[in-house]
Short mmCIF file of C-alpha atoms in Angstrom, two decimals:
data_model
loop_
_atom_site.label_atom_id
_atom_site.label_comp_id
_atom_site.label_asym_id
_atom_site.label_seq_id
_atom_site.Cartn_x
_atom_site.Cartn_y
_atom_site.Cartn_z
CA GLU A 1 -74.10 -99.56 -164.35
CA VAL A 2 -73.00 -97.02 -161.37
CA ALA A 3 -75.52 -98.50 -158.72
CA ASP A 4 -73.36 -102.00 -159.43
CA GLY A 5 -69.37 -100.35 -159.28
CA VAL A 6 -70.06 -98.11 -156.73
CA ARG A 7 -68.85 -101.97 -153.88
CA SER A 8 -65.37 -101.86 -156.00
CA VAL A 9 -65.22 -97.64 -156.22
CA ILE A 10 -64.93 -98.01 -152.25
CA ASP A 11 -63.65 -100.99 -152.23
CA SER A 12 -60.41 -99.02 -153.96
CA GLY A 13 -60.17 -96.07 -151.75
CA LEU A 14 -61.76 -93.51 -153.11
CA VAL A 15 -64.31 -92.34 -150.79
CA GLU A 16 -63.19 -90.54 -147.92
CA ASN A 17 -62.59 -91.08 -144.74
CA LEU A 18 -62.67 -94.83 -145.83
CA GLY A 19 -58.46 -94.43 -145.46
CA PRO A 20 -57.73 -95.59 -142.30
CA ILE A 21 -60.17 -98.73 -142.41
CA ILE A 22 -58.90 -99.54 -145.78
CA GLU A 23 -54.84 -99.68 -144.26
CA ALA A 24 -55.69 -101.93 -141.39
CA GLN A 25 -57.09 -104.20 -143.90
CA ALA A 26 -54.86 -104.24 -146.14
CA LYS A 27 -51.85 -103.73 -143.68
CA VAL A 28 -50.14 -101.16 -146.26
CA PRO A 29 -49.91 -97.23 -145.73
CA VAL A 30 -52.58 -95.22 -147.85
CA LYS A 31 -50.32 -92.60 -149.04
CA GLN A 32 -53.04 -90.26 -150.74
CA ALA A 33 -55.85 -89.05 -149.02
CA CYS A 34 -59.51 -90.22 -150.17
CA PRO A 35 -61.34 -88.10 -152.44
CA ARG A 36 -65.45 -87.42 -152.06
CA LEU A 37 -67.27 -89.35 -155.21
CA THR A 38 -70.38 -87.52 -155.79
CA ASN A 39 -70.34 -86.50 -159.12
CA PRO A 40 -71.82 -89.77 -160.57
CA VAL A 41 -69.65 -88.99 -164.22
CA ASP A 42 -66.58 -89.75 -161.18
CA LEU A 43 -68.25 -92.97 -160.33
CA ALA A 44 -68.21 -94.09 -163.12
CA ALA A 45 -65.03 -93.45 -164.24
CA ALA A 46 -63.26 -95.24 -160.79
CA ARG A 47 -65.14 -97.79 -162.38
CA LEU A 48 -64.41 -98.23 -165.62
CA LEU A 49 -60.56 -96.21 -165.88
CA GLY A 50 -59.56 -98.82 -162.48
CA PRO A 51 -59.58 -101.50 -164.48
CA LYS A 52 -58.18 -100.37 -167.81
CA ALA A 53 -55.41 -98.78 -165.70
CA ARG A 54 -54.33 -102.39 -164.30
CA SER A 55 -54.61 -104.34 -167.50
CA ALA A 56 -52.49 -101.36 -169.36
CA LEU A 57 -50.14 -101.82 -166.68
CA ASP A 58 -50.08 -106.00 -167.16
CA ASP A 59 -49.95 -105.56 -170.50
CA CYS A 60 -46.27 -103.28 -170.61
CA LEU A 61 -44.58 -105.73 -167.83
CA THR A 62 -45.66 -108.67 -170.26
CA THR A 63 -44.11 -106.58 -173.35
CA ILE A 64 -40.70 -105.54 -171.09
CA GLN A 65 -40.75 -109.72 -169.62
CA LYS A 66 -40.35 -111.17 -173.28
CA SER A 67 -37.75 -109.84 -173.93
CA ALA A 68 -35.75 -109.53 -170.65
CA GLY A 69 -37.58 -112.97 -169.48
CA ALA A 70 -39.38 -113.21 -166.60
CA ASP A 71 -36.90 -112.42 -163.09
CA GLY A 72 -35.49 -109.54 -166.10
CA THR A 73 -31.85 -110.77 -165.85
CA THR A 74 -31.70 -111.46 -169.80
CA LEU A 75 -29.45 -108.16 -171.32
CA VAL A 76 -31.47 -106.12 -173.84
CA PRO A 77 -29.02 -103.86 -174.82
CA ALA A 78 -31.93 -101.13 -175.66
CA TYR A 79 -33.71 -101.49 -172.80
CA GLY A 80 -34.32 -98.23 -172.77
CA ALA A 81 -36.25 -97.90 -176.48
CA LEU A 82 -38.26 -100.71 -175.30
CA ALA A 83 -39.62 -98.74 -171.46
CA HIS A 84 -40.33 -96.06 -173.12
CA ALA A 85 -42.21 -98.11 -176.80
CA ALA A 86 -44.35 -100.03 -173.51
CA ILE A 87 -44.90 -97.15 -171.33
CA HIS A 88 -45.85 -94.58 -173.97
CA ARG A 89 -48.20 -97.40 -176.04
CA ALA A 90 -49.77 -98.34 -171.28
CA LEU A 91 -50.71 -95.14 -171.52
CA ASP A 92 -51.99 -94.55 -175.01
CA ASP A 93 -54.49 -97.66 -174.00
CA PHE A 94 -55.87 -95.73 -171.43
CA ASP A 95 -55.73 -92.83 -172.80
CA GLY A 96 -58.60 -93.96 -175.61
CA ALA A 97 -60.71 -95.42 -173.08
CA ALA A 98 -60.55 -92.39 -170.93
CA THR A 99 -62.18 -90.00 -173.51
CA SER A 100 -65.50 -89.74 -171.69
CA PHE A 101 -63.39 -88.54 -168.81
CA LYS A 102 -61.49 -85.79 -169.54
CA LYS A 103 -62.35 -83.65 -166.94
CA SER A 104 -62.45 -86.01 -164.29
CA PRO A 105 -60.12 -85.02 -160.98
CA VAL A 106 -60.67 -88.82 -160.68
CA ALA A 107 -59.07 -89.72 -164.12
CA LYS A 108 -56.40 -87.99 -163.85
CA ARG A 109 -55.74 -89.04 -160.65
CA ILE A 110 -55.86 -92.62 -162.66
CA ARG A 111 -53.62 -91.77 -164.78
CA ASN A 112 -50.77 -90.09 -162.52
CA ASP A 113 -50.69 -92.91 -160.88
CA LEU A 114 -50.26 -95.47 -163.91
CA ARG A 115 -47.86 -93.56 -165.10
CA ILE A 116 -46.10 -93.47 -161.88
CA ASN A 117 -46.16 -97.27 -161.25
CA LEU A 118 -45.23 -97.61 -164.89
CA TYR A 119 -42.50 -96.07 -164.72
CA SER A 120 -42.08 -97.47 -160.93
CA GLU A 121 -42.09 -101.10 -161.55
CA LEU A 122 -39.82 -101.15 -164.76
CA SER A 123 -37.29 -98.75 -162.94
CA ASP A 124 -36.41 -102.74 -161.33
CA ILE A 125 -36.65 -103.83 -163.90
CA TYR A 126 -33.80 -101.29 -164.83
CA ASP A 127 -31.74 -101.92 -161.68
CA ILE A 128 -31.62 -105.96 -162.40
CA GLN A 129 -30.54 -104.58 -166.86
CA VAL A 130 -28.00 -102.75 -165.51
CA SER A 131 -26.57 -106.02 -163.27
CA ALA A 132 -26.26 -107.85 -165.77
CA LEU A 133 -24.84 -105.96 -168.38
CA LYS A 134 -21.28 -105.19 -165.61
CA SER A 135 -21.54 -108.82 -165.25
CA ILE A 136 -21.43 -108.67 -168.87
CA SER A 137 -18.71 -106.42 -169.64
CA PHE A 138 -17.28 -107.57 -166.79
CA ASP A 139 -16.77 -111.22 -168.36
CA GLY A 140 -14.90 -108.72 -171.26
CA PHE A 141 -12.27 -107.02 -169.12
CA ARG A 142 -10.76 -109.85 -167.57
CA ALA A 143 -11.35 -112.26 -171.75
CA ARG A 144 -8.84 -109.64 -172.23
CA LEU A 145 -6.71 -108.69 -170.00
CA ASN A 146 -6.10 -112.89 -170.73
CA LYS A 147 -5.31 -111.88 -173.77
CA LEU A 148 -1.76 -109.40 -173.01
CA ARG A 149 1.71 -111.21 -172.85
CA ILE A 150 2.91 -110.25 -169.00
CA THR A 151 6.16 -108.08 -170.53
CA PRO A 152 7.82 -104.33 -168.43
CA ASN A 153 4.80 -102.51 -169.44
CA LEU A 154 1.83 -105.51 -168.45
CA ALA A 155 1.01 -101.71 -165.85
CA THR A 156 0.13 -99.73 -169.33
CA GLN A 157 -0.92 -102.10 -170.72
CA MET A 158 -3.94 -103.64 -168.32
CA ASP A 159 -5.21 -99.81 -168.40
CA GLU A 160 -5.96 -98.84 -171.49
CA ALA A 161 -8.04 -102.33 -171.18
CA ALA A 162 -9.48 -101.01 -168.34
CA GLN A 163 -10.64 -97.40 -170.59
CA GLU A 164 -11.44 -99.00 -172.96
CA SER A 165 -14.10 -101.93 -171.52
CA VAL A 166 -15.24 -98.79 -169.19
CA ALA A 167 -16.07 -96.38 -173.14
CA GLU A 168 -18.21 -100.28 -173.90
CA PHE A 169 -19.90 -100.15 -171.16
CA THR A 170 -20.64 -96.52 -170.88
CA ALA A 171 -21.84 -96.36 -174.66
CA ALA A 172 -24.07 -99.82 -173.35
CA VAL A 173 -25.63 -98.34 -169.91
CA LYS A 174 -26.82 -95.75 -171.90
CA LYS A 175 -28.70 -97.20 -174.09
CA LEU A 176 -30.82 -98.23 -171.32
CA ARG A 177 -32.05 -95.85 -170.14
CA PRO A 178 -35.61 -94.26 -171.40
CA PRO A 179 -35.52 -90.45 -171.55
CA PRO A 180 -34.32 -88.44 -169.13
CA HIS A 181 -37.34 -86.79 -169.21
CA ASP A 182 -39.38 -89.41 -168.48
CA ALA A 183 -36.77 -91.63 -165.67
CA VAL A 184 -35.94 -88.16 -164.01
CA LYS A 185 -36.15 -91.21 -160.54
CA TRP A 186 -34.34 -94.26 -161.74
CA ALA A 187 -30.66 -94.49 -161.36
CA SER A 188 -27.87 -92.11 -162.67
CA THR A 189 -26.08 -93.42 -165.52
CA SER A 190 -22.91 -91.80 -164.13
CA ASP A 191 -22.75 -93.76 -160.62
CA GLN A 192 -23.23 -96.71 -162.70
CA ILE A 193 -19.84 -95.97 -164.87
CA SER A 194 -17.74 -95.03 -161.72
CA SER A 195 -18.56 -97.65 -160.22
CA PHE A 196 -17.96 -100.36 -163.04
CA GLY A 197 -14.72 -98.19 -163.41
CA ASN A 198 -13.16 -98.72 -159.74
CA LYS A 199 -14.24 -102.12 -160.44
CA CYS A 200 -11.65 -102.27 -162.71
CA ARG A 201 -8.94 -100.72 -160.78
CA GLU A 202 -9.45 -101.92 -157.88
CA HIS A 203 -8.95 -105.86 -160.09
CA ASN A 204 -6.53 -104.57 -162.70
CA ALA A 205 -4.34 -103.57 -158.05
CA ASP A 206 -4.88 -107.22 -157.50
CA ARG A 207 -3.02 -108.83 -160.52
CA LEU A 208 -0.56 -106.39 -160.37
CA LYS A 209 0.16 -107.73 -156.85
CA ALA A 210 -0.02 -111.32 -157.81
CA ALA A 211 2.24 -110.68 -160.15
CA ARG A 212 5.59 -109.20 -158.62
CA ALA A 213 4.50 -111.61 -155.87
CA SER A 214 4.73 -114.80 -158.17
CA GLY A 215 8.23 -112.66 -160.00
CA GLN A 216 5.92 -112.86 -163.21
CA PHE A 217 6.07 -109.22 -163.61
CA LYS A 218 8.70 -106.98 -163.13
CA PRO A 219 8.35 -103.28 -164.38
CA LEU A 220 10.86 -100.93 -166.54
CA PRO A 221 14.07 -99.78 -164.04
CA ARG A 222 13.58 -95.69 -164.24
CA LYS A 223 16.18 -93.74 -165.79
CA GLY A 224 18.15 -90.40 -165.31
CA ILE A 225 17.01 -87.58 -166.14
CA THR A 226 19.71 -84.50 -167.25
CA VAL A 227 18.96 -80.83 -166.48
CA GLY A 228 20.83 -77.94 -168.49
CA PHE A 229 20.83 -74.57 -167.79
CA HIS A 230 21.50 -71.59 -170.53
CA TRP A 231 21.97 -68.15 -169.70
CA LEU A 232 22.34 -65.13 -171.58
CA LEU A 233 24.79 -62.36 -169.98
CA PRO A 234 22.94 -58.78 -171.01
CA LYS A 235 26.98 -56.98 -171.07
CA PRO A 236 29.57 -59.09 -171.48
CA PHE A 237 31.50 -56.40 -173.05
CA GLY A 238 31.14 -53.91 -169.75
CA ASN A 239 29.19 -50.59 -169.82
CA ASP A 240 28.72 -48.55 -173.00
CA TYR A 241 27.87 -44.92 -173.70
CA ARG A 242 24.13 -45.39 -174.20
CA GLN A 243 24.07 -46.39 -170.31
CA GLU A 244 23.31 -45.44 -166.94
CA PRO A 245 26.64 -45.78 -164.14
CA LYS A 246 23.00 -47.50 -162.43
CA MET A 247 22.42 -49.53 -164.87
CA MET A 248 26.10 -51.18 -164.01
CA HIS A 249 27.33 -54.45 -162.68
CA THR A 250 30.14 -53.89 -160.10
CA ALA A 251 32.09 -56.81 -158.33
CA ASP A 252 29.29 -59.36 -158.57
CA ASP A 253 27.01 -57.24 -156.70
CA LEU A 254 24.31 -53.92 -158.21
CA VAL A 255 24.84 -51.14 -157.77
CA TYR A 256 22.56 -49.32 -155.87
CA ALA A 257 19.81 -46.69 -157.68
CA PRO A 258 18.31 -44.50 -155.50
CA VAL A 259 14.08 -43.65 -156.72
CA ASP A 260 15.15 -40.37 -157.97
CA GLY A 261 17.84 -42.30 -159.97
CA ILE A 262 20.92 -39.85 -159.41
CA THR A 263 23.40 -42.09 -158.54
CA ASP A 264 25.17 -39.76 -155.87
CA VAL A 265 28.28 -41.23 -153.88
CA SER A 266 27.19 -39.73 -150.05
CA GLY A 267 30.08 -38.46 -147.66
CA MET A 268 29.73 -41.84 -145.73
CA GLU A 269 30.62 -44.02 -148.37
CA ILE A 270 33.73 -41.65 -149.56
CA ARG A 271 35.52 -41.93 -145.43
CA SER A 272 34.89 -45.35 -146.09
CA GLY A 273 37.01 -45.61 -148.63
CA ASP A 274 37.70 -46.04 -152.78
CA TRP A 275 33.88 -44.88 -154.20
CA ARG A 276 34.92 -45.67 -157.99
CA LYS A 277 34.98 -49.30 -157.01
CA GLY A 278 30.69 -48.20 -157.08
CA VAL A 279 30.26 -46.42 -159.31
CA VAL A 280 31.65 -46.73 -163.14
CA PRO A 281 31.48 -43.70 -165.32
CA ALA A 282 29.36 -44.17 -168.44
CA PRO A 283 32.72 -43.59 -171.01
CA SER A 284 31.86 -41.05 -174.01
CA GLY A 285 31.06 -42.18 -177.31
CA SER A 286 35.10 -40.64 -178.37
CA GLU A 287 36.39 -42.86 -176.40
CA MET A 288 34.69 -46.19 -177.13
CA MET A 289 35.92 -46.41 -180.69
#
């Protein structure tokens, strides 16, 4: 049985030093080095599990195409769950056939290649599904705009319609993606949401420009505002006995207070004029009464 499968093993590129030959014949690059197959168990694993991996991949794609169509353009709202289940079923079927080769490095390599191929093939369909969802969501957004009446509040209503459409698209696009740890290399949903939001806003801007140009839309005029100031005078009746002279406002200017807090009058101020206008003495309690 192993001898009959040697030729298929060699053709698959699993024998050392045949990489350049296979690459020249197939006209495609050989991404991984070809290990030496000297163990009969590895030879048997390559012969039996290779076709099983191809069959598992074909069955997975057939399952997806039954719902999404042959070209993947039919929108499947729960594509993420469908892809997750189909991939794990394909891997479980392969694991069931590989129970006799658990320790074979060739079996592990074939399984890893199968997993990569599954996610790669379904990633292409995922991109098509996202494009289909964008088209359907944008049509729904335009239908929302067509229901709006042209009023001075049209711009605000169009922004609200865009926000509602983006929210619905956000919830729907997250269902198209399998769990994050499974599809780490698939396109990010945040990029898709941002792209759809920009498209809606650009469409709104174009519609508003066309409405203004035709004279159908006139925004509300701006209204003036009134600004008032209120303030509290800290000492409306002058100084009292609880405050120092340095805390008194005189002639609309603050009295200078040195760092030491002593408000002595210098000789220069005495010679320059009436210094009593600059310092107001604190009245006594009896005078206040």
